[in-house]
CSV table of C-alpha atoms in Angstrom, one decimal:
chain,number,residue,atom,x,y,z
A,1,MET,CA,30.3,96.4,-35.9
A,2,SER,CA,32.8,97.6,-33.3
A,3,SER,CA,31.7,99.7,-30.3
A,4,VAL,CA,33.9,102.5,-29.2
A,5,SER,CA,33.6,105.5,-27.0
A,6,GLU,CA,32.3,108.5,-28.9
A,7,THR,CA,34.5,111.1,-27.1
A,8,ALA,CA,37.5,109.2,-25.7
A,9,PRO,CA,40.8,110.6,-26.9
A,10,VAL,CA,42.6,108.4,-29.3
A,11,THR,CA,45.9,107.0,-28.0
A,12,THR,CA,46.1,103.9,-30.2
A,13,GLU,CA,44.3,102.9,-33.4
A,14,ALA,CA,40.9,101.5,-32.5
A,15,LYS,CA,39.4,98.5,-34.1
A,16,GLY,CA,37.9,99.6,-37.4
A,17,ALA,CA,40.3,102.5,-38.0
A,18,GLY,CA,41.8,100.7,-41.1
A,19,ARG,CA,38.3,100.2,-42.6
A,20,VAL,CA,37.5,103.9,-42.0
A,21,LEU,CA,40.8,105.0,-43.7
A,22,VAL,CA,40.5,102.6,-46.7
A,23,LEU,CA,36.8,103.3,-47.5
A,24,SER,CA,37.0,107.0,-46.8
A,25,SER,CA,40.0,107.3,-49.1
A,26,ILE,CA,38.4,105.5,-51.9
A,27,ALA,CA,35.2,107.5,-51.6
A,28,PHE,CA,37.2,110.8,-51.5
A,29,THR,CA,39.1,109.7,-54.6
A,30,VAL,CA,35.9,109.2,-56.6
A,31,MET,CA,34.3,112.4,-55.2
A,32,PHE,CA,37.4,114.3,-56.1
A,33,ALA,CA,37.2,113.0,-59.6
A,34,VAL,CA,33.5,114.1,-59.7
A,35,TRP,CA,34.4,117.5,-58.4
A,36,LEU,CA,37.1,118.2,-61.1
A,37,MET,CA,35.6,116.3,-64.0
A,38,PHE,CA,35.0,119.5,-66.0
A,39,GLY,CA,38.8,119.8,-66.6
A,40,ILE,CA,38.5,117.1,-69.3
A,41,LEU,CA,34.8,117.4,-70.1
A,42,GLY,CA,35.4,121.1,-70.7
A,43,SER,CA,36.7,120.8,-74.2
A,44,PRO,CA,33.8,118.8,-75.7
A,45,ILE,CA,31.4,120.9,-73.7
A,46,GLN,CA,33.0,124.1,-75.2
A,47,LYS,CA,32.6,122.8,-78.7
A,48,GLU,CA,28.9,121.7,-78.2
A,49,PHE,CA,27.7,124.9,-76.6
A,50,GLY,CA,30.1,127.3,-78.4
A,51,LEU,CA,31.6,128.8,-75.2
A,52,THR,CA,34.4,131.3,-74.8
A,53,ASP,CA,37.5,130.4,-72.6
A,54,VAL,CA,36.2,132.7,-69.9
A,55,GLU,CA,32.7,131.1,-70.0
A,56,LEU,CA,34.3,127.7,-69.8
A,57,SER,CA,36.5,128.7,-66.9
A,58,TRP,CA,33.4,129.6,-64.9
A,59,ILE,CA,31.9,126.1,-65.2
A,60,SER,CA,35.0,124.6,-63.4
A,61,ALA,CA,35.0,127.6,-61.0
A,62,VAL,CA,31.5,127.2,-59.7
A,63,ALA,CA,32.0,123.5,-59.1
A,64,ILE,CA,35.1,124.3,-57.2
A,65,LEU,CA,33.3,127.0,-55.3
A,66,ASN,CA,30.5,124.7,-54.0
A,67,GLY,CA,33.2,122.0,-53.1
A,68,SER,CA,34.9,124.6,-50.9
A,69,MET,CA,32.4,126.9,-49.3
A,70,TRP,CA,30.8,124.2,-47.0
A,71,ARG,CA,34.0,122.7,-45.8
A,72,LEU,CA,34.0,124.5,-42.4
A,73,PRO,CA,30.4,123.5,-41.5
A,74,ALA,CA,31.0,120.0,-42.9
A,75,GLY,CA,34.1,119.5,-40.8
A,76,MET,CA,32.2,120.8,-37.7
A,77,LEU,CA,29.3,118.5,-38.4
A,78,ALA,CA,31.7,115.5,-38.7
A,79,ASP,CA,33.2,116.3,-35.3
A,80,ARG,CA,29.8,116.8,-33.7
A,81,PHE,CA,27.8,113.9,-35.3
A,82,GLY,CA,30.4,111.6,-36.8
A,83,GLY,CA,32.3,111.6,-40.1
A,84,ARG,CA,30.4,108.4,-41.3
A,85,LYS,CA,27.0,110.1,-41.3
A,86,VAL,CA,28.2,113.2,-43.0
A,87,MET,CA,30.2,111.3,-45.6
A,88,LEU,CA,27.1,109.2,-46.5
A,89,VAL,CA,25.0,112.4,-47.0
A,90,ILE,CA,27.6,113.9,-49.4
A,91,LEU,CA,27.8,110.6,-51.4
A,92,GLY,CA,24.1,110.5,-51.8
A,93,PHE,CA,23.7,114.1,-52.8
A,94,SER,CA,26.7,114.0,-55.2
A,95,ALA,CA,25.2,110.9,-57.0
A,96,ILE,CA,22.0,112.7,-57.7
A,97,ALA,CA,23.7,115.9,-58.9
A,98,SER,CA,26.2,113.9,-61.1
A,99,VAL,CA,23.5,112.1,-63.1
A,100,ALA,CA,21.7,115.4,-63.7
A,101,VAL,CA,24.8,116.9,-65.4
A,102,SER,CA,24.4,114.3,-68.2
A,103,PHE,CA,21.1,115.9,-69.3
A,104,ALA,CA,22.1,119.6,-69.3
A,105,GLN,CA,20.8,121.4,-72.4
A,106,ASN,CA,22.3,124.9,-72.2
A,107,TYR,CA,25.0,126.9,-70.6
A,108,ALA,CA,22.8,128.2,-67.7
A,109,MET,CA,21.8,124.6,-66.8
A,110,LEU,CA,25.5,123.6,-66.9
A,111,LEU,CA,26.4,126.3,-64.5
A,112,VAL,CA,23.7,125.4,-62.0
A,113,LEU,CA,24.4,121.6,-62.2
A,114,ALA,CA,28.2,122.1,-62.1
A,115,PHE,CA,27.7,124.1,-58.9
A,116,LEU,CA,25.6,121.3,-57.4
A,117,VAL,CA,27.9,118.5,-58.4
A,118,GLY,CA,30.8,120.4,-56.9
A,119,PHE,CA,29.3,119.7,-53.4
A,120,ALA,CA,31.4,116.4,-53.6
A,121,GLY,CA,34.5,118.4,-52.8
A,122,ASN,CA,33.4,119.0,-49.3
A,123,SER,CA,34.1,115.4,-48.5
A,124,PHE,CA,37.7,116.4,-47.8
A,125,SER,CA,37.1,118.2,-44.5
A,126,VAL,CA,34.7,115.4,-43.4
A,127,GLY,CA,37.3,112.7,-44.1
A,128,VAL,CA,40.0,114.7,-42.3
A,129,ALA,CA,37.9,115.0,-39.1
A,130,TRP,CA,36.7,111.3,-39.5
A,131,ASN,CA,40.2,109.8,-39.8
A,132,SER,CA,41.7,112.1,-37.1
A,133,ALA,CA,39.2,110.8,-34.6
A,134,TRP,CA,40.3,107.2,-35.3
A,135,PHE,CA,44.1,107.5,-35.3
A,136,SER,CA,46.6,108.3,-32.6
A,137,LYS,CA,48.7,111.5,-32.8
A,138,GLY,CA,51.8,109.7,-33.9
A,139,ARG,CA,50.0,108.2,-36.9
A,140,GLN,CA,47.8,111.1,-37.9
A,141,GLY,CA,50.3,112.6,-40.3
A,142,VAL,CA,50.5,109.3,-42.3
A,143,ALA,CA,46.8,108.6,-42.0
A,144,LEU,CA,45.8,112.0,-43.2
A,145,GLY,CA,48.4,111.8,-46.0
A,146,VAL,CA,47.0,108.5,-47.2
A,147,PHE,CA,43.4,109.9,-47.1
A,148,GLY,CA,44.6,113.1,-48.9
A,149,ALA,CA,46.2,111.1,-51.6
A,150,GLY,CA,42.6,110.8,-52.9
A,151,ASN,CA,43.5,114.0,-54.7
A,152,VAL,CA,44.7,111.6,-57.4
A,153,GLY,CA,41.0,111.3,-58.3
A,154,ALA,CA,41.6,114.4,-60.4
A,155,SER,CA,43.4,112.2,-62.9
A,156,VAL,CA,40.7,109.6,-63.2
A,157,THR,CA,38.7,111.6,-65.7
A,158,LYS,CA,41.9,112.4,-67.5
A,159,PHE,CA,42.4,108.7,-68.2
A,160,ILE,CA,38.9,107.4,-68.7
A,161,GLY,CA,37.4,110.5,-70.2
A,162,PRO,CA,39.0,110.8,-73.7
A,163,PRO,CA,38.6,107.2,-74.8
A,164,VAL,CA,35.0,106.9,-73.4
A,165,ILE,CA,34.0,110.2,-75.1
A,166,ALA,CA,35.6,109.2,-78.4
A,167,ALA,CA,34.1,105.7,-78.4
A,168,THR,CA,30.5,106.7,-77.5
A,169,ALA,CA,30.2,110.2,-79.1
A,170,GLY,CA,26.9,110.6,-80.9
A,171,THR,CA,25.4,107.4,-79.5
A,172,VAL,CA,22.6,106.6,-77.1
A,173,LEU,CA,23.2,103.5,-75.0
A,174,PHE,CA,20.2,101.2,-74.1
A,175,GLY,CA,17.9,103.7,-75.6
A,176,PHE,CA,18.2,106.4,-72.9
A,177,ILE,CA,21.8,106.7,-71.7
A,178,PRO,CA,23.6,109.5,-73.6
A,179,GLY,CA,27.1,108.9,-74.9
A,180,GLY,CA,30.1,111.1,-75.4
A,181,TRP,CA,31.0,113.5,-72.5
A,182,ARG,CA,27.5,112.9,-71.0
A,183,LEU,CA,28.3,109.3,-70.2
A,184,ILE,CA,31.1,110.2,-67.7
A,185,PRO,CA,28.8,111.7,-65.0
A,186,ILE,CA,26.6,108.6,-65.2
A,187,ILE,CA,29.6,106.3,-64.7
A,188,TYR,CA,30.5,108.4,-61.6
A,189,THR,CA,26.9,108.1,-60.3
A,190,VAL,CA,27.1,104.3,-60.3
A,191,LEU,CA,30.5,104.4,-58.5
A,192,LEU,CA,29.1,106.9,-55.8
A,193,VAL,CA,26.1,104.6,-55.2
A,194,ILE,CA,28.4,101.6,-54.7
A,195,LEU,CA,30.6,103.5,-52.3
A,196,PHE,CA,27.5,104.7,-50.3
A,197,ILE,CA,26.6,101.0,-49.8
A,198,ALA,CA,30.2,100.0,-49.0
A,199,ILE,CA,30.6,102.7,-46.3
A,200,LEU,CA,27.1,102.0,-44.9
A,201,VAL,CA,27.9,98.3,-44.3
A,202,GLY,CA,31.7,98.3,-44.0
A,203,THR,CA,32.6,101.0,-41.4
A,204,PRO,CA,31.8,101.0,-37.7
A,205,ALA,CA,28.3,102.2,-37.1
A,206,GLN,CA,29.2,103.7,-33.7
A,207,ASP,CA,31.5,106.5,-34.7
A,208,ARG,CA,34.1,108.6,-32.8
A,209,MET,CA,33.0,112.2,-32.5
A,210,ALA,CA,35.8,114.5,-31.1
A,211,GLY,CA,33.5,117.5,-30.8
A,212,ALA,CA,30.4,115.8,-29.5
A,213,ASN,CA,30.5,117.7,-26.2
A,214,LYS,CA,31.8,121.0,-27.5
A,215,THR,CA,29.7,124.2,-27.9
A,216,LEU,CA,29.6,126.1,-31.1
A,217,GLY,CA,31.7,128.8,-29.5
A,218,GLU,CA,34.4,126.4,-28.4
A,219,MET,CA,34.5,124.9,-31.9
A,220,LEU,CA,34.9,128.3,-33.5
A,221,ALA,CA,37.4,129.7,-31.0
A,222,PRO,CA,40.5,128.7,-32.8
A,223,LEU,CA,39.4,130.7,-35.9
A,224,LYS,CA,40.3,133.9,-34.0
A,225,GLN,CA,44.0,132.9,-34.2
A,226,VAL,CA,46.1,134.4,-37.0
A,227,ARG,CA,47.9,131.1,-37.2
A,228,VAL,CA,44.8,129.4,-38.7
A,229,TRP,CA,44.4,132.0,-41.4
A,230,ARG,CA,48.1,131.8,-42.2
A,231,PHE,CA,47.8,128.0,-42.6
A,232,SER,CA,44.8,128.7,-44.9
A,233,LEU,CA,46.8,130.9,-47.2
A,234,TYR,CA,49.5,128.2,-47.4
A,235,TYR,CA,46.8,125.8,-48.4
A,236,VAL,CA,45.6,128.1,-51.1
A,237,ALA,CA,49.1,127.9,-52.6
A,238,VAL,CA,49.5,124.1,-52.4
A,239,PHE,CA,45.9,122.9,-52.8
A,240,GLY,CA,43.9,125.7,-54.4
A,241,ALA,CA,46.6,126.1,-57.1
A,242,TYR,CA,46.7,122.3,-57.5
A,243,VAL,CA,42.9,122.2,-58.1
A,244,ALA,CA,43.1,125.1,-60.5
A,245,LEU,CA,45.9,123.6,-62.5
A,246,SER,CA,44.3,120.2,-62.6
A,247,ALA,CA,41.3,121.8,-64.4
A,248,TRP,CA,43.4,124.3,-66.4
A,249,LEU,CA,46.3,122.2,-67.7
A,250,PRO,CA,44.5,120.1,-70.3
A,251,LYS,CA,43.4,123.1,-72.2
A,252,TYR,CA,46.8,124.8,-71.7
A,253,TYR,CA,48.5,121.8,-73.3
A,254,MET,CA,46.1,121.7,-76.2
A,255,ASP,CA,46.3,125.5,-76.9
A,256,ASN,CA,50.1,125.9,-76.5
A,257,PHE,CA,51.6,122.6,-77.5
A,258,ASN,CA,49.0,121.5,-80.1
A,259,VAL,CA,48.3,118.0,-78.6
A,260,SER,CA,45.1,116.0,-78.6
A,261,LEU,CA,42.7,115.9,-75.7
A,262,ALA,CA,43.9,112.3,-74.8
A,263,VAL,CA,47.5,113.4,-74.8
A,264,ALA,CA,46.7,116.5,-72.8
A,265,GLY,CA,44.9,114.4,-70.2
A,266,LEU,CA,47.9,112.1,-69.8
A,267,LEU,CA,50.4,115.0,-69.5
A,268,THR,CA,48.2,116.6,-66.9
A,269,ALA,CA,48.3,113.3,-65.0
A,270,THR,CA,52.1,113.7,-64.7
A,271,PHE,CA,51.3,116.7,-62.5
A,272,ILE,CA,48.3,115.2,-60.6
A,273,PHE,CA,50.0,111.9,-59.6
A,274,PRO,CA,53.0,113.4,-57.7
A,275,ALA,CA,50.8,116.1,-56.3
A,276,SER,CA,48.5,113.4,-54.9
A,277,LEU,CA,50.5,110.3,-54.3
A,278,LEU,CA,53.4,112.1,-52.5
A,279,ARG,CA,51.0,113.4,-49.9
A,280,PRO,CA,51.5,110.3,-47.7
A,281,VAL,CA,55.3,110.8,-48.1
A,282,GLY,CA,54.7,114.4,-47.0
A,283,GLY,CA,52.8,113.2,-44.0
A,284,TRP,CA,55.6,110.8,-43.0
A,285,LEU,CA,58.2,113.5,-43.4
A,286,SER,CA,56.1,115.9,-41.3
A,287,ASP,CA,55.8,113.2,-38.6
A,288,ARG,CA,59.5,112.6,-38.7
A,289,PHE,CA,61.1,116.0,-39.2
A,290,GLY,CA,58.4,118.6,-38.6
A,291,ALA,CA,55.9,120.3,-40.9
A,292,ARG,CA,57.6,123.7,-41.0
A,293,LYS,CA,60.7,122.3,-42.7
A,294,GLY,CA,58.5,120.6,-45.2
A,295,MET,CA,56.9,124.0,-46.0
A,296,TYR,CA,60.2,125.6,-46.6
A,297,ILE,CA,61.2,122.9,-49.1
A,298,THR,CA,57.8,123.1,-50.7
A,299,PHE,CA,57.8,126.9,-51.3
A,300,ALA,CA,61.4,126.9,-52.5
A,301,ILE,CA,60.7,124.4,-55.2
A,302,MET,CA,57.4,126.2,-56.1
A,303,LEU,CA,59.2,129.5,-56.5
A,304,VAL,CA,61.9,128.1,-58.8
A,305,THR,CA,59.5,126.1,-61.0
A,306,THR,CA,56.9,128.8,-61.4
A,307,GLY,CA,59.6,131.4,-61.8
A,308,VAL,CA,60.9,129.6,-64.9
A,309,LEU,CA,57.4,128.6,-66.2
A,310,MET,CA,56.1,132.2,-66.1
A,311,MET,CA,58.8,133.4,-68.6
A,312,PRO,CA,57.1,134.1,-72.0
A,313,ASN,CA,58.3,132.7,-75.2
A,314,GLY,CA,59.9,135.4,-77.4
A,315,HIS,CA,63.0,137.5,-78.0
A,316,VAL,CA,64.3,141.0,-77.7
A,317,VAL,CA,64.2,143.1,-80.9
A,318,ILE,CA,66.7,146.0,-81.2
A,319,ASN,CA,66.1,148.8,-83.8
A,320,HIS,CA,69.3,150.2,-85.1
A,321,ALA,CA,70.0,153.7,-86.4
A,322,ASP,CA,70.2,152.5,-90.0
A,323,GLY,CA,66.7,151.1,-89.8
A,324,SER,CA,67.7,147.5,-89.5
A,325,GLN,CA,66.5,145.2,-86.7
A,326,THR,CA,68.2,142.3,-84.9
A,327,SER,CA,66.8,139.9,-82.4
A,328,HIS,CA,68.6,138.6,-79.3
A,329,LEU,CA,68.0,136.5,-76.2
A,330,GLY,CA,65.5,134.2,-77.9
A,331,TYR,CA,63.6,132.0,-75.5
A,332,THR,CA,61.2,129.1,-76.0
A,333,MET,CA,59.9,126.5,-73.6
A,334,GLY,CA,59.5,123.2,-75.2
A,335,LEU,CA,57.0,120.5,-74.3
A,336,VAL,CA,59.5,118.2,-72.5
A,337,PRO,CA,61.1,120.8,-70.1
A,338,PHE,CA,57.6,122.2,-69.5
A,339,VAL,CA,56.3,118.7,-68.4
A,340,ILE,CA,59.3,118.2,-66.2
A,341,LEU,CA,58.9,121.5,-64.4
A,342,VAL,CA,55.2,120.9,-63.9
A,343,PHE,CA,56.0,117.5,-62.5
A,344,LEU,CA,58.4,119.0,-60.0
A,345,LEU,CA,55.8,121.6,-59.1
A,346,GLY,CA,53.3,118.7,-58.4
A,347,CYS,CA,55.9,117.0,-56.2
A,348,ALA,CA,56.2,120.1,-54.1
A,349,MET,CA,52.5,120.6,-53.8
A,350,GLY,CA,52.0,116.9,-52.7
A,351,ILE,CA,54.5,117.3,-49.8
A,352,GLY,CA,53.1,120.8,-48.9
A,353,LYS,CA,49.5,119.7,-48.7
A,354,ALA,CA,50.4,117.1,-46.1
A,355,ALA,CA,52.7,119.5,-44.2
A,356,VAL,CA,49.9,122.1,-43.8
A,357,TYR,CA,47.4,119.5,-42.4
A,358,LYS,CA,50.0,118.0,-40.1
A,359,HIS,CA,49.8,121.2,-38.0
A,360,ILE,CA,46.1,121.0,-37.3
A,361,PRO,CA,45.8,118.0,-35.0
A,362,GLU,CA,49.0,119.0,-33.3
A,363,TYR,CA,47.9,122.5,-32.4
A,364,PHE,CA,44.2,122.0,-32.3
A,365,PRO,CA,43.5,118.5,-30.9
A,366,GLY,CA,39.8,117.8,-30.6
A,367,LEU,CA,39.0,120.7,-33.0
A,368,VAL,CA,40.3,119.2,-36.3
A,369,GLY,CA,36.9,119.5,-37.9
A,370,PRO,CA,36.4,123.3,-37.7
A,371,VAL,CA,40.0,124.2,-38.1
A,372,GLY,CA,40.6,121.7,-40.9
A,373,GLY,CA,37.3,122.8,-42.4
A,374,LEU,CA,38.3,126.4,-42.5
A,375,VAL,CA,41.7,125.7,-44.0
A,376,GLY,CA,40.2,123.4,-46.6
A,377,MET,CA,37.5,125.8,-47.4
A,378,LEU,CA,39.8,128.7,-48.0
A,379,GLY,CA,42.2,126.5,-49.9
A,380,GLY,CA,39.4,125.3,-52.1
A,381,LEU,CA,38.2,128.8,-52.6
A,382,GLY,CA,41.6,129.6,-54.0
A,383,GLY,CA,40.8,126.9,-56.6
A,384,PHE,CA,37.6,128.8,-57.4
A,385,PHE,CA,39.2,132.2,-57.9
A,386,LEU,CA,42.3,131.0,-59.8
A,387,PRO,CA,40.9,129.5,-63.0
A,388,PRO,CA,39.0,132.7,-63.9
A,389,LEU,CA,42.1,134.7,-62.8
A,390,PHE,CA,44.2,132.6,-65.2
A,391,ALA,CA,41.7,133.3,-68.0
A,392,TYR,CA,41.6,137.1,-67.3
A,393,THR,CA,45.3,137.5,-66.9
A,394,LYS,CA,45.9,135.7,-70.2
A,395,GLU,CA,43.3,137.9,-71.9
A,396,TRP,CA,44.8,141.1,-70.4
A,397,SER,CA,48.5,140.3,-71.0
A,398,GLY,CA,48.3,138.1,-74.1
A,399,PHE,CA,50.8,135.7,-72.4
A,400,PRO,CA,49.6,132.1,-71.7
A,401,THR,CA,52.5,131.9,-69.2
A,402,SER,CA,50.8,134.6,-67.0
A,403,THR,CA,49.1,131.6,-65.3
A,404,PHE,CA,52.4,130.8,-63.6
A,405,PHE,CA,53.2,134.4,-62.8
A,406,VAL,CA,50.0,134.3,-60.7
A,407,LEU,CA,51.2,131.2,-58.9
A,408,PHE,CA,54.7,132.6,-58.4
A,409,LEU,CA,53.3,135.8,-56.8
A,410,LEU,CA,51.0,133.7,-54.5
A,411,THR,CA,53.9,131.5,-53.4
A,412,ALA,CA,56.1,134.5,-52.8
A,413,ILE,CA,53.6,136.0,-50.4
A,414,CYS,CA,53.2,132.8,-48.5
A,415,THR,CA,57.0,132.3,-48.2
A,416,ILE,CA,57.6,135.9,-47.0
A,417,TRP,CA,54.8,135.7,-44.4
A,418,MET,CA,56.0,132.3,-43.1
A,419,HIS,CA,59.6,133.4,-42.9
A,420,LEU,CA,58.8,136.7,-41.1
A,421,THR,CA,56.8,134.8,-38.6
A,422,VAL,CA,59.7,132.4,-37.9
A,423,VAL,CA,62.2,135.3,-37.7
A,424,ARG,CA,60.0,137.2,-35.3
A,425,MET,CA,59.6,134.2,-33.0
A,426,LEU,CA,63.3,133.5,-33.0
A,427,HIS,CA,64.0,137.1,-32.1
A,428,THR,CA,61.5,137.2,-29.2
A,429,GLN,CA,62.0,133.8,-27.8
A,430,SER,CA,65.5,132.6,-28.7
A,431,PRO,CA,67.5,130.6,-27.8
A,432,GLU,CA,64.7,128.3,-26.7
A,433,LEU,CA,63.2,128.3,-30.1
A,434,ALA,CA,66.4,127.9,-32.1
A,435,ASP,CA,65.4,124.4,-33.1
A,436,HIS,CA,61.7,124.9,-33.3
A,437,PHE,CA,60.0,126.5,-36.2
A,438,GLU,CA,56.5,126.6,-34.7
A,439,ALA,CA,55.6,127.1,-31.1
A,440,PRO,CA,52.1,126.2,-29.9
A,441,GLU,CA,50.0,129.2,-28.9
A,442,GLN,CA,47.9,129.1,-25.8
A,443,LYS,CA,46.0,125.8,-25.5
A,444,VAL,CA,42.5,125.8,-26.8
A,445,LYS,CA,40.0,124.5,-24.2
A,446,ALA,CA,39.1,120.9,-24.9
């Protein structure tokens, strides 16, 4: 095991940084899959328990809630005591909760267990703080982008779920392991235990702790800055919406395009993959050209794609004086253009997620845990509120495409706030800021 200073600033990558990045990224990928597994499991669960769409949406929502609400304290604990220790705790707890899901017998039990298993989602802020402590400033964008690409775990269940569910439905393996949708959480439990052991023996035992000498007040001081809350809203749009759509799209495809669960999972993966795998690219672009430019590109693409996707299928009917009717301006969104637009939406979110987190180690060095935790927490809470909001707006309006109207409105608010901030800065401090979209505020005490 390597021995490194616990509090020394990172100027170059320390020995062991590569192992931290690889194993934390794999662990985050699996825990992200655990966190969002109800996106695919939801359909067979709905059939078995006879749930309404709104009831089903709350199963995914409570899992997302618990995977978001602890991100701030988890990030702070990672800064204070080391990301390795906190990551091991989350892995162990998630393994126990995951296996319990397989034996749920009613809707109330499902809600409780879905909430508990959602704790896996808090691994994100832990991994951000852990990796930030091990990588130099010039490499943090790429490192955090690689780690954040673990979001691709949302597609794991989309691939393995449908065939496993179909092949084992109605069976009991080895006399005690349930088949069908109940087998998926057990598979994840095994993977979580394996990763617990891998991190325990494969990463440096003496960890880097950027906040080891900071008081609670010092760690929470940046949260007073409006900038942090603005970044959090951006993350609701690029990450919270990503989480919500990852869980919502399989059912959307099945209900609106009449495809099977397996096909719906594959089509959803065409959104998840770019939204996850482009995150390292977004990190590199942010390192090279600046995070603010990346955010402008992200929001522009999101506004265009959601603006088209929110348009309902239908036509205008004109009643004539003679009692006849004619229809005009017929509009229908087919499956292929829908998939292409959702793919582009995923590309924008992948770049945007990295761009948001590139700001944090730049403006709050040594406080990545609490700041990153708050941003991640609020972004994840957006993923909690959005699925029920999708269900309710569909119920109220009757339009399935109201899902994308919600996202369009959210993106528009973020874009306006960001642009007004930039314009105000240029007006008050130009010409010095003509080429700088984000000026650091007063330095936070280290």
